Amino acid sequence: MPILFDPIQLGAIKASNRIIMAPMSRSRATKDHIPTPMMIEYYRQRATAGLIISEGTGISQEGMGFPYAPGIWNKEQVEAWKPITQAVHDKGGKIICQLWHMGRTVHSSFYPSPISASATTAPGHAHTYDGKKPYVQARALPVDEIPRLLNDYAKAAQNAMDSGFDGVQIHAANGYLIDEFLRDSSNFRQDEYGGSIENRLRLLIEITKRVCHEVGSDRTSVRLSPNERVQGVFDSNAKSLFIAASQALSKEKINFLEVREPQIGNKDNYVEKDLTDADYHPPIFPSMRENFKGNFIINGTYNGQLAQKIVKAGQADAVSFGRPFISNPDLVEKIKTGKPFVPHDSSIWYTQDEKGYIDFK
């Protein structure tokens, strides 16, 4: 059986190992969502990952609602990403761009009329340039605007390739736009994009087809989060929904499916410390694995030992790590040698300076 340190072919991308860097917002771009020179060093330091999945990167002004997050919709952003991808390649690494539309979690201070599957409001507060603000009600995206949305994804995907990325990932998780269409807690539509599971999957599959056409299915991946109630988004029959999603995406022959599912059923296997018994649920990812014929990557509070176990058991082809990579740019080496991880500090996740970003050794 393969181990974490074996190479893996992910479609057109050959990864040197099976330790993947998960997408994580870090808020070091400009207020206009242009990547900064500081980001060059951040990604360069972590290039020993088999593959880096970039932080969520806005496909359009409409879809961007996070302070100082990068975008990929205009020429200036494309040019600013080029030295970042080049730095990763110079270190022998691979990097793909996560394509992000935040849906109803875009605050009106970023864009005056946020969109979602239905006219709903996300719970809680948005991060804005003026502090936390209550979310506003999004408008239901009309069917006649969906071609425009598909064009935004296609253009962003092509821009990513022009920026030097090795591929793209469609962000369909965490309660953002595509996830809002998928789940019956946020999708109340009566048209062909709502109601049945097949209809609620329609937007995801249309976007996937369009992006695959633009950059190739062998350079296109998708991220899903089946078993999390996040940003007010959940589903009454999540297992059936995400089995169907896995089957549908399998037909598109994408280069891999990444699944974020922290709740992995057994508390002995869970390494996050701040959760309660209510957070533990039977995992859905094994059923998704069975129904997806391609490379399968799992993400969710794993340490090196547990990641090695899950790959050896054939439950996943690779494991993606998020927070450990923040304070451990040498995470691959630490997993290999068994050295302890430096703990992450959430107070520096979204600051705009070098501290807690590129000052780890």
Short mmCIF file of C-alpha atoms in Angstrom, two decimals:
data_model
loop_
_atom_site.label_atom_id
_atom_site.label_comp_id
_atom_site.label_asym_id
_atom_site.label_seq_id
_atom_site.Cartn_x
_atom_site.Cartn_y
_atom_site.Cartn_z
CA MET A 1 0.00 0.00 0.00
CA PRO A 2 1.19 3.57 -0.64
CA ILE A 3 2.55 5.75 2.15
CA LEU A 4 2.36 9.52 2.65
CA PHE A 5 5.81 10.08 1.17
CA ASP A 6 5.17 8.27 -2.11
CA PRO A 7 4.58 10.39 -5.22
CA ILE A 8 1.12 10.49 -6.76
CA GLN A 9 -0.16 11.44 -10.20
CA LEU A 10 -3.12 13.80 -9.83
CA GLY A 11 -4.33 14.05 -13.40
CA ALA A 12 -1.75 16.16 -15.23
CA ILE A 13 0.01 17.04 -11.96
CA LYS A 14 2.73 14.83 -10.50
CA ALA A 15 2.94 15.45 -6.76
CA SER A 16 6.17 14.44 -5.02
CA ASN A 17 4.33 13.20 -1.92
CA ARG A 18 0.80 12.76 -0.57
CA ILE A 19 0.92 15.56 2.00
CA ILE A 20 -1.22 18.29 0.47
CA MET A 21 -1.45 21.86 1.72
CA ALA A 22 -5.14 22.70 2.13
CA PRO A 23 -6.60 26.09 1.16
CA MET A 24 -6.52 28.66 3.98
CA SER A 25 -7.46 32.34 3.93
CA ARG A 26 -4.60 34.44 5.32
CA SER A 27 -5.55 38.04 4.32
CA ARG A 28 -2.18 39.26 3.05
CA ALA A 29 -3.33 40.67 -0.31
CA THR A 30 -4.15 44.34 -0.83
CA LYS A 31 -7.50 45.97 -0.20
CA ASP A 32 -8.08 45.65 -3.95
CA HIS A 33 -7.44 41.88 -3.69
CA ILE A 34 -4.07 41.95 -5.43
CA PRO A 35 -1.46 39.44 -4.19
CA THR A 36 1.53 41.01 -2.43
CA PRO A 37 5.28 40.20 -2.44
CA MET A 38 4.95 38.81 1.09
CA MET A 39 2.87 35.99 -0.35
CA ILE A 40 5.79 34.88 -2.52
CA GLU A 41 7.78 33.85 0.52
CA TYR A 42 4.79 32.28 2.27
CA TYR A 43 4.09 29.87 -0.56
CA ARG A 44 7.79 29.28 -1.31
CA GLN A 45 8.38 28.15 2.28
CA ARG A 46 5.68 25.50 1.97
CA ALA A 47 6.61 24.18 -1.48
CA THR A 48 7.74 20.82 -0.10
CA ALA A 49 4.07 19.85 0.12
CA GLY A 50 3.20 17.40 -2.61
CA LEU A 51 0.71 19.99 -3.83
CA ILE A 52 -0.34 23.40 -2.55
CA ILE A 53 -3.97 24.38 -2.90
CA SER A 54 -4.00 28.17 -2.73
CA GLU A 55 -6.12 30.16 -0.34
CA GLY A 56 -9.63 30.90 -1.59
CA THR A 57 -9.21 33.26 -4.56
CA GLY A 58 -12.11 35.37 -5.75
CA ILE A 59 -13.41 34.73 -9.25
CA SER A 60 -15.14 38.14 -9.46
CA GLN A 61 -15.85 41.28 -7.51
CA GLU A 62 -19.36 39.92 -6.92
CA GLY A 63 -17.97 36.77 -5.33
CA MET A 64 -15.35 38.39 -3.09
CA GLY A 65 -16.28 39.33 0.46
CA PHE A 66 -13.25 38.76 2.67
CA PRO A 67 -10.83 41.55 3.67
CA TYR A 68 -7.43 41.43 2.00
CA ALA A 69 -8.11 38.12 0.24
CA PRO A 70 -6.67 37.73 -3.28
CA GLY A 71 -8.61 37.63 -6.52
CA ILE A 72 -8.00 36.26 -10.00
CA TRP A 73 -10.44 38.26 -12.14
CA ASN A 74 -8.26 41.05 -13.56
CA LYS A 75 -4.89 41.52 -15.22
CA GLU A 76 -3.20 43.14 -12.24
CA GLN A 77 -4.08 40.15 -10.07
CA VAL A 78 -2.84 37.73 -12.72
CA GLU A 79 0.51 39.51 -12.92
CA ALA A 80 0.87 39.56 -9.13
CA TRP A 81 0.28 35.80 -8.88
CA LYS A 82 3.05 35.00 -11.40
CA PRO A 83 6.06 35.42 -9.08
CA ILE A 84 4.24 33.36 -6.43
CA THR A 85 3.65 30.37 -8.67
CA GLN A 86 7.18 30.73 -10.06
CA ALA A 87 8.65 30.66 -6.55
CA VAL A 88 6.82 27.40 -5.81
CA HIS A 89 8.00 25.88 -9.08
CA ASP A 90 11.58 27.01 -8.46
CA LYS A 91 11.51 24.99 -5.23
CA GLY A 92 10.22 21.94 -7.08
CA GLY A 93 6.62 22.31 -5.86
CA LYS A 94 3.21 22.35 -7.50
CA ILE A 95 0.36 24.78 -6.81
CA ILE A 96 -3.26 25.08 -7.92
CA CYS A 97 -5.67 27.99 -7.50
CA GLN A 98 -8.85 27.57 -5.48
CA LEU A 99 -11.69 29.36 -7.29
CA TRP A 100 -13.96 31.03 -4.73
CA HIS A 101 -17.39 32.65 -4.90
CA MET A 102 -18.64 33.47 -1.41
CA GLY A 103 -22.34 33.72 -2.26
CA ARG A 104 -24.50 35.10 0.54
CA THR A 105 -21.47 35.61 2.82
CA VAL A 106 -20.41 38.57 0.68
CA HIS A 107 -21.30 41.65 2.73
CA SER A 108 -22.93 44.57 0.92
CA SER A 109 -19.91 46.75 1.78
CA PHE A 110 -17.96 44.61 -0.71
CA TYR A 111 -20.70 44.22 -3.31
CA PRO A 112 -24.13 45.86 -3.13
CA SER A 113 -26.26 42.86 -4.12
CA PRO A 114 -24.90 39.48 -2.94
CA ILE A 115 -26.32 36.36 -4.59
CA SER A 116 -27.31 32.93 -3.33
CA ALA A 117 -29.49 29.99 -4.29
CA SER A 118 -32.46 31.64 -2.57
CA ALA A 119 -33.21 34.94 -0.86
CA THR A 120 -31.65 34.04 2.48
CA THR A 121 -29.31 35.61 5.02
CA ALA A 122 -26.23 33.92 6.48
CA PRO A 123 -26.19 33.78 10.28
CA GLY A 124 -23.68 35.74 12.30
CA HIS A 125 -21.41 38.52 11.14
CA ALA A 126 -19.18 39.16 8.15
CA HIS A 127 -15.58 40.28 8.34
CA THR A 128 -15.43 43.69 6.66
CA TYR A 129 -12.88 46.52 6.41
CA ASP A 130 -14.85 48.25 9.17
CA GLY A 131 -14.96 45.31 11.56
CA LYS A 132 -17.66 42.66 11.91
CA LYS A 133 -21.06 43.50 10.42
CA PRO A 134 -24.33 41.52 10.26
CA TYR A 135 -24.86 39.76 6.97
CA VAL A 136 -27.49 41.17 4.62
CA GLN A 137 -30.11 39.19 2.74
CA ALA A 138 -28.85 37.85 -0.57
CA ARG A 139 -30.99 37.80 -3.69
CA ALA A 140 -31.85 34.53 -5.39
CA LEU A 141 -29.71 34.19 -8.51
CA PRO A 142 -32.05 34.26 -11.55
CA VAL A 143 -31.66 31.46 -14.07
CA ASP A 144 -30.88 33.97 -16.82
CA GLU A 145 -27.80 35.13 -14.86
CA ILE A 146 -26.28 31.66 -14.53
CA PRO A 147 -24.49 31.88 -17.91
CA ARG A 148 -22.75 35.00 -16.61
CA LEU A 149 -21.68 33.12 -13.49
CA LEU A 150 -20.34 30.24 -15.59
CA ASN A 151 -18.36 32.75 -17.65
CA ASP A 152 -16.86 34.18 -14.45
CA TYR A 153 -15.65 30.74 -13.41
CA ALA A 154 -14.26 30.01 -16.88
CA LYS A 155 -12.42 33.33 -17.06
CA ALA A 156 -10.98 32.90 -13.56
CA ALA A 157 -9.80 29.38 -14.43
CA GLN A 158 -8.05 30.61 -17.55
CA ASN A 159 -6.55 33.52 -15.61
CA ALA A 160 -5.18 31.02 -13.10
CA MET A 161 -3.42 29.10 -15.84
CA ASP A 162 -2.09 32.37 -17.27
CA SER A 163 -0.73 33.10 -13.77
CA GLY A 164 1.33 29.91 -13.81
CA PHE A 165 -0.84 27.69 -11.62
CA ASP A 166 -0.71 23.96 -12.34
CA GLY A 167 -4.49 23.66 -12.16
CA VAL A 168 -7.56 24.88 -10.29
CA GLN A 169 -9.92 23.75 -7.57
CA ILE A 170 -13.61 24.64 -7.52
CA HIS A 171 -14.55 25.63 -3.96
CA ALA A 172 -17.93 23.95 -3.42
CA ALA A 173 -17.69 23.67 0.38
CA ASN A 174 -18.03 25.60 3.65
CA GLY A 175 -21.37 27.29 3.06
CA TYR A 176 -20.33 29.43 0.08
CA LEU A 177 -22.24 29.86 -3.18
CA ILE A 178 -22.10 26.36 -4.65
CA ASP A 179 -22.69 24.78 -1.24
CA GLU A 180 -25.71 27.07 -0.80
CA PHE A 181 -27.15 25.56 -3.97
CA LEU A 182 -26.35 22.02 -2.81
CA ARG A 183 -28.03 22.06 0.61
CA ASP A 184 -31.73 22.05 1.35
CA SER A 185 -31.27 24.44 4.30
CA SER A 186 -30.36 27.26 1.90
CA ASN A 187 -31.85 26.22 -1.45
CA PHE A 188 -35.64 26.70 -1.62
CA ARG A 189 -35.85 27.08 -5.39
CA GLN A 190 -38.73 25.70 -7.42
CA ASP A 191 -36.91 25.66 -10.77
CA GLU A 192 -34.40 23.25 -12.30
CA TYR A 193 -31.76 24.28 -9.73
CA GLY A 194 -33.81 23.38 -6.65
CA GLY A 195 -35.88 20.65 -5.07
CA SER A 196 -34.43 17.23 -5.89
CA ILE A 197 -30.83 16.27 -5.23
CA GLU A 198 -30.25 16.06 -8.97
CA ASN A 199 -31.47 19.64 -9.41
CA ARG A 200 -29.44 20.98 -6.50
CA LEU A 201 -26.33 19.39 -7.99
CA ARG A 202 -26.94 21.05 -11.33
CA LEU A 203 -24.96 24.25 -10.72
CA LEU A 204 -21.93 22.38 -9.37
CA ILE A 205 -21.85 20.09 -12.38
CA GLU A 206 -22.37 22.92 -14.87
CA ILE A 207 -19.50 24.87 -13.32
CA THR A 208 -17.31 21.77 -13.28
CA LYS A 209 -18.02 21.03 -16.93
CA ARG A 210 -17.27 24.62 -17.91
CA VAL A 211 -14.00 24.76 -15.98
CA CYS A 212 -12.93 21.35 -17.31
CA HIS A 213 -13.60 22.59 -20.83
CA GLU A 214 -11.50 25.67 -20.14
CA VAL A 215 -8.40 24.13 -18.54
CA GLY A 216 -8.87 20.35 -18.84
CA SER A 217 -10.43 17.84 -16.48
CA ASP A 218 -6.93 16.62 -15.62
CA ARG A 219 -6.21 20.04 -14.07
CA THR A 220 -9.58 20.54 -12.35
CA SER A 221 -10.48 19.44 -8.81
CA VAL A 222 -13.42 20.07 -6.47
CA ARG A 223 -13.67 20.57 -2.71
CA LEU A 224 -16.76 19.44 -0.75
CA SER A 225 -17.60 19.50 2.99
CA PRO A 226 -20.30 16.85 3.53
CA ASN A 227 -20.77 16.64 7.26
CA GLU A 228 -20.30 20.16 8.58
CA ARG A 229 -22.95 22.63 9.61
CA VAL A 230 -21.04 25.71 8.56
CA GLN A 231 -22.24 29.29 8.08
CA GLY A 232 -25.80 28.12 8.51
CA VAL A 233 -25.65 25.61 5.67
CA PHE A 234 -26.56 21.94 6.18
CA ASP A 235 -28.68 19.25 4.56
CA SER A 236 -31.41 16.98 5.89
CA ASN A 237 -30.04 14.01 3.90
CA ALA A 238 -26.35 14.79 3.55
CA LYS A 239 -25.22 11.23 2.89
CA SER A 240 -27.48 10.77 -0.15
CA LEU A 241 -26.59 14.24 -1.44
CA PHE A 242 -22.85 13.74 -1.27
CA ILE A 243 -22.89 10.21 -2.62
CA ALA A 244 -24.76 11.61 -5.63
CA ALA A 245 -22.25 14.46 -5.88
CA SER A 246 -19.36 11.99 -5.83
CA GLN A 247 -20.96 9.91 -8.58
CA ALA A 248 -21.66 12.96 -10.74
CA LEU A 249 -18.15 14.39 -10.33
CA SER A 250 -16.65 10.99 -11.07
CA LYS A 251 -18.24 11.14 -14.52
CA GLU A 252 -16.42 14.42 -15.21
CA LYS A 253 -13.04 12.68 -14.64
CA ILE A 254 -11.67 15.52 -12.52
CA ASN A 255 -8.09 15.03 -11.30
CA PHE A 256 -9.14 14.71 -7.66
CA LEU A 257 -11.93 15.24 -5.17
CA GLU A 258 -10.96 16.81 -1.84
CA VAL A 259 -13.36 16.24 1.04
CA ARG A 260 -13.26 18.22 4.27
CA GLU A 261 -14.87 16.25 7.05
CA PRO A 262 -13.48 16.90 10.54
CA GLN A 263 -16.19 14.86 12.28
CA ILE A 264 -14.75 11.40 11.67
CA GLY A 265 -16.92 9.46 14.08
CA ASN A 266 -14.39 8.15 16.57
CA LYS A 267 -13.22 10.61 19.21
CA ASP A 268 -9.97 8.66 19.58
CA ASN A 269 -9.15 9.60 15.98
CA TYR A 270 -10.03 13.26 16.37
CA VAL A 271 -7.19 15.62 17.22
CA GLU A 272 -9.06 18.92 17.59
CA LYS A 273 -9.44 19.75 21.29
CA ASP A 274 -12.22 22.33 21.41
CA LEU A 275 -15.19 20.21 20.31
CA THR A 276 -17.92 18.45 22.28
CA ASP A 277 -19.69 15.12 21.93
CA ALA A 278 -22.30 16.81 19.74
CA ASP A 279 -19.65 17.41 17.08
CA TYR A 280 -18.99 13.72 16.43
CA HIS A 281 -21.02 12.16 13.63
CA PRO A 282 -20.67 9.05 11.50
CA PRO A 283 -18.42 10.00 8.59
CA ILE A 284 -19.76 10.29 5.06
CA PHE A 285 -16.41 10.32 3.29
CA PRO A 286 -16.05 6.49 3.12
CA SER A 287 -19.24 6.30 1.05
CA MET A 288 -18.02 9.15 -1.12
CA ARG A 289 -14.72 7.34 -1.63
CA GLU A 290 -16.60 4.23 -2.79
CA ASN A 291 -18.61 6.28 -5.30
CA PHE A 292 -15.82 8.43 -6.73
CA LYS A 293 -13.62 6.75 -9.33
CA GLY A 294 -10.51 8.88 -9.11
CA ASN A 295 -7.99 10.38 -6.72
CA PHE A 296 -9.58 11.05 -3.33
CA ILE A 297 -8.08 13.45 -0.79
CA ILE A 298 -9.37 13.78 2.76
CA ASN A 299 -9.01 16.86 4.96
CA GLY A 300 -9.86 17.41 8.59
CA THR A 301 -7.69 17.78 11.77
CA TYR A 302 -5.36 14.85 11.10
CA ASN A 303 -1.87 14.49 12.48
CA GLY A 304 0.90 12.68 10.61
CA GLN A 305 0.30 9.31 12.23
CA LEU A 306 -3.42 9.30 11.47
CA ALA A 307 -2.82 10.54 7.93
CA GLN A 308 -0.37 7.72 7.33
CA LYS A 309 -2.89 5.22 8.69
CA ILE A 310 -5.71 6.43 6.43
CA VAL A 311 -3.53 6.32 3.29
CA LYS A 312 -2.17 2.87 4.11
CA ALA A 313 -5.72 1.62 4.65
CA GLY A 314 -6.73 2.89 1.22
CA GLN A 315 -9.38 5.23 2.64
CA ALA A 316 -7.79 8.13 0.78
CA ASP A 317 -5.01 8.59 -1.76
CA ALA A 318 -3.62 11.66 0.03
CA VAL A 319 -4.35 13.87 3.04
CA SER A 320 -4.51 17.65 3.05
CA PHE A 321 -3.35 19.64 6.07
CA GLY A 322 -4.50 23.18 6.80
CA ARG A 323 -3.67 24.80 10.14
CA PRO A 324 -0.51 22.73 10.78
CA PHE A 325 1.04 24.30 7.66
CA ILE A 326 0.55 27.81 9.10
CA SER A 327 3.17 27.47 11.82
CA ASN A 328 5.08 24.55 10.28
CA PRO A 329 6.29 25.43 6.79
CA ASP A 330 8.50 22.32 7.10
CA LEU A 331 5.48 20.12 7.87
CA VAL A 332 6.50 17.36 5.45
CA GLU A 333 9.87 16.96 7.16
CA LYS A 334 8.29 17.03 10.62
CA ILE A 335 5.84 14.28 9.71
CA LYS A 336 8.68 12.23 8.22
CA THR A 337 10.91 12.58 11.29
CA GLY A 338 8.16 12.56 13.91
CA LYS A 339 9.05 15.99 15.26
CA PRO A 340 6.23 17.79 17.11
CA PHE A 341 4.24 20.49 15.32
CA VAL A 342 4.53 24.11 16.39
CA PRO A 343 1.00 25.08 17.58
CA HIS A 344 -0.91 27.58 15.45
CA ASP A 345 -2.14 30.89 16.85
CA SER A 346 -5.54 31.98 15.54
CA SER A 347 -4.89 35.61 16.51
CA ILE A 348 -2.48 35.99 13.57
CA TRP A 349 -4.46 34.20 10.86
CA TYR A 350 -5.87 37.36 9.27
CA THR A 351 -3.43 40.11 10.15
CA GLN A 352 -1.65 41.96 7.37
CA ASP A 353 1.97 41.72 8.50
CA GLU A 354 4.77 39.15 8.43
CA LYS A 355 4.33 38.02 12.02
CA GLY A 356 2.77 34.59 12.15
CA TYR A 357 2.98 34.40 8.36
CA ILE A 358 6.55 34.04 7.11
CA ASP A 359 8.56 34.28 10.34
CA PHE A 360 8.43 30.56 11.21
CA LYS A 361 11.69 28.64 10.89
#
